[in-house]
Short mmCIF file of C-alpha atoms and ligand atoms in Angstrom, two decimals:
data_model
loop_
_atom_site.label_atom_id
_atom_site.label_comp_id
_atom_site.label_asym_id
_atom_site.label_seq_id
_atom_site.Cartn_x
_atom_site.Cartn_y
_atom_site.Cartn_z
CA UNK A 249 139.22 216.61 -15.33
CA UNK A 250 139.28 214.37 -17.35
CA UNK A 251 137.17 211.08 -18.25
CA UNK A 252 139.13 208.05 -17.19
CA UNK A 253 138.62 204.71 -18.88
CA UNK A 254 136.84 202.55 -17.17
CA UNK A 255 138.14 198.26 -17.54
CA UNK A 256 135.22 195.69 -18.23
CA UNK A 257 135.59 192.77 -17.00
CA UNK A 258 137.50 189.82 -17.66
CA UNK A 259 140.41 192.36 -17.48
CA UNK A 260 142.54 191.22 -15.07
CA UNK A 261 143.92 194.50 -13.96
CA UNK A 262 139.83 194.76 -12.46
CA UNK A 263 142.46 191.15 -9.70
CA UNK A 264 144.45 193.55 -8.35
CA UNK A 265 144.11 194.69 -4.82
CA UNK A 266 145.08 198.15 -3.89
CA UNK A 267 147.23 198.45 -1.37
CA UNK A 268 147.57 202.51 0.66
CA UNK A 269 146.36 205.86 -0.02
CA UNK A 270 149.57 207.23 2.27
CA UNK A 271 150.17 210.73 1.24
CA UNK A 272 147.39 212.92 -0.25
CA UNK A 273 150.03 214.39 -3.48
CA UNK A 274 148.30 216.71 -5.69
CA UNK A 275 148.47 213.38 -8.05
CA UNK A 276 144.86 212.02 -5.30
CA UNK A 277 144.01 214.41 -5.28
CA UNK A 278 143.82 214.97 -9.70
CA UNK A 279 142.81 211.66 -9.39
CA UNK A 280 140.26 212.05 -6.84
CA UNK A 281 138.44 214.64 -9.28
CA UNK A 282 139.24 213.00 -12.66
CA UNK A 283 137.12 209.51 -10.36
CA UNK A 284 134.13 211.83 -9.55
CA UNK A 285 134.36 212.97 -12.70
CA UNK A 286 134.04 210.00 -14.38
CA UNK A 287 131.20 208.79 -12.04
CA UNK A 288 128.88 211.07 -12.75
CA UNK A 289 130.06 211.06 -17.01
CA UNK A 290 129.10 207.39 -16.02
CA UNK A 291 126.27 208.38 -14.58
CA UNK A 292 127.30 205.60 -12.10
CA UNK A 293 126.19 206.18 -7.95
CA UNK A 294 130.33 205.49 -7.16
CA UNK A 295 134.00 203.95 -8.60
CA UNK A 296 136.90 202.68 -7.17
CA UNK A 297 140.59 203.10 -8.42
CA UNK A 298 140.93 200.33 -9.55
CA UNK A 299 138.26 200.66 -11.76
CA UNK A 300 140.36 203.01 -13.48
CA UNK A 301 143.68 201.67 -13.16
CA UNK A 302 144.49 203.29 -10.43
CA UNK A 303 145.29 200.48 -7.45
CA UNK A 304 144.80 202.85 -4.84
CA UNK A 305 143.22 202.47 -1.55
CA UNK A 306 140.19 205.27 -3.01
CA UNK A 307 136.09 205.44 -3.90
CA UNK A 308 133.77 208.24 -4.63
CA UNK A 309 130.67 207.62 -4.39
CA UNK A 310 127.40 210.24 -4.91
CA UNK A 311 123.56 208.34 -4.63
CA UNK A 312 121.74 212.07 -4.05
CA UNK A 313 119.27 211.90 -6.81
CA UNK A 314 120.77 216.26 -7.46
CA UNK A 315 123.65 214.89 -8.37
CA UNK A 316 125.76 217.08 -5.47
CA UNK A 317 127.04 214.93 -2.58
CA UNK A 318 130.13 213.08 -3.42
CA UNK A 319 132.12 211.55 -1.17
CA UNK A 320 135.86 211.08 -1.45
CA UNK A 321 136.67 208.11 0.60
CA UNK A 322 140.31 207.75 0.66
CA UNK A 323 141.82 203.88 3.29
CA UNK A 324 137.84 203.49 3.90
CA UNK A 325 137.86 200.28 6.90
CA UNK A 326 134.47 198.78 8.07
CA UNK A 327 134.35 198.35 10.69
CA UNK A 328 131.38 197.48 11.83
CA UNK A 329 129.02 196.14 10.15
CA UNK A 330 125.31 194.18 11.27
CA UNK A 331 121.90 193.10 9.37
CA UNK A 332 121.18 191.53 6.01
CA UNK A 333 120.10 192.66 3.18
CA UNK A 334 120.03 191.15 -0.09
CA UNK A 335 120.16 194.23 -2.53
CA UNK A 336 120.72 193.64 -6.76
CA UNK A 337 123.44 195.84 -8.02
CA UNK A 338 124.92 196.98 -11.40
CA UNK A 339 128.85 197.33 -12.52
CA UNK A 340 130.44 199.43 -14.97
CA UNK A 341 133.08 197.20 -14.25
CA UNK A 342 130.56 194.83 -15.25
CA UNK A 343 128.13 196.48 -18.13
CA UNK A 344 124.63 195.89 -18.88
CA UNK A 345 124.50 192.61 -16.25
CA UNK A 346 122.23 193.38 -13.14
CA UNK A 347 123.20 190.65 -9.84
CA UNK A 348 121.93 189.96 -6.53
CA UNK A 349 124.13 190.72 -3.89
CA UNK A 350 123.43 190.11 -0.07
CA UNK A 351 125.64 192.35 1.64
CA UNK A 352 124.68 193.69 5.85
CA UNK A 353 122.04 195.85 6.20
CA UNK A 354 123.83 199.33 8.09
CA UNK A 355 127.37 200.25 7.93
CA UNK A 356 129.98 202.43 10.40
CA UNK A 357 132.93 203.13 8.40
CA UNK A 358 136.41 205.05 9.12
CA UNK A 359 138.23 206.82 6.42
CA UNK A 360 140.33 209.20 5.38
CA UNK A 361 138.37 212.29 2.85
CA UNK A 362 140.22 214.01 0.89
CA UNK A 363 141.48 216.84 3.16
CA UNK A 364 142.85 214.12 5.52
CA UNK A 365 140.44 214.78 8.06
CA UNK A 366 139.93 211.33 9.28
CA UNK A 367 135.52 210.22 9.30
CA UNK A 368 133.93 208.09 11.05
CA UNK A 369 130.35 207.76 9.95
CA UNK A 370 127.58 205.17 9.91
CA UNK A 371 126.17 204.24 6.13
CA UNK A 372 122.95 202.69 5.24
CA UNK A 373 120.28 202.29 2.49
CA UNK A 374 121.93 202.15 -1.65
CA UNK A 375 124.88 204.63 1.09
CA UNK A 376 125.62 201.16 2.69
CA UNK A 377 125.25 198.49 -0.38
CA UNK A 378 127.67 201.33 -2.96
CA UNK A 379 130.25 201.26 0.12
CA UNK A 380 130.51 198.25 0.33
CA UNK A 381 130.48 197.10 -3.13
CA UNK A 382 133.20 199.36 -3.73
CA UNK A 383 135.10 197.89 -1.11
CA UNK A 384 134.67 194.15 -3.09
CA UNK A 385 136.49 196.37 -5.87
CA UNK A 386 139.40 197.56 -3.80
CA UNK A 387 139.79 193.84 -3.11
CA UNK A 388 140.20 192.87 -6.49
CA UNK A 389 137.02 191.82 -6.04
CA UNK A 390 133.28 191.70 -8.69
CA UNK A 391 129.83 190.92 -7.96
CA UNK A 392 130.69 188.23 -10.83
CA UNK A 393 131.76 186.54 -7.46
CA UNK A 394 128.33 186.63 -5.39
CA UNK A 395 126.59 183.91 -8.76
CA UNK A 396 128.02 180.87 -7.57
CA UNK A 397 126.53 182.00 -4.09
ZN1 LIG B 522 131.42 197.99 -9.43
#
């Protein structure tokens, strides 16, 4: 596994919309491993493929204290959102800033895991905000965009 370069604001490539992962090829498996490695190396809790200039609908996340609870989500989609909450978020692509963001409190997400298994899962608290944050990246959206609201 290797550490990938993370794009930083205002790089225009962060604005690209990612396309669906159609097949879990060895390239996709390798990318998932490299993304996880890159996230851990940078002390991040989540990373979207867009941030490493790979425009595929893939995110990795680990919000655990022991850094031993890795999620790899392919083609995530939020099928239910409940509640509203104010968070303060940081982003590896927007270094040195914390920005207040309004998020859904609880979400239900459908995704494919790296073994091709379809998963439907509920996330709350930091996991919920993190998934929403990373999914924004796949659509070219950054926390910076919330400032004008
Ligand atoms: Zn981010």
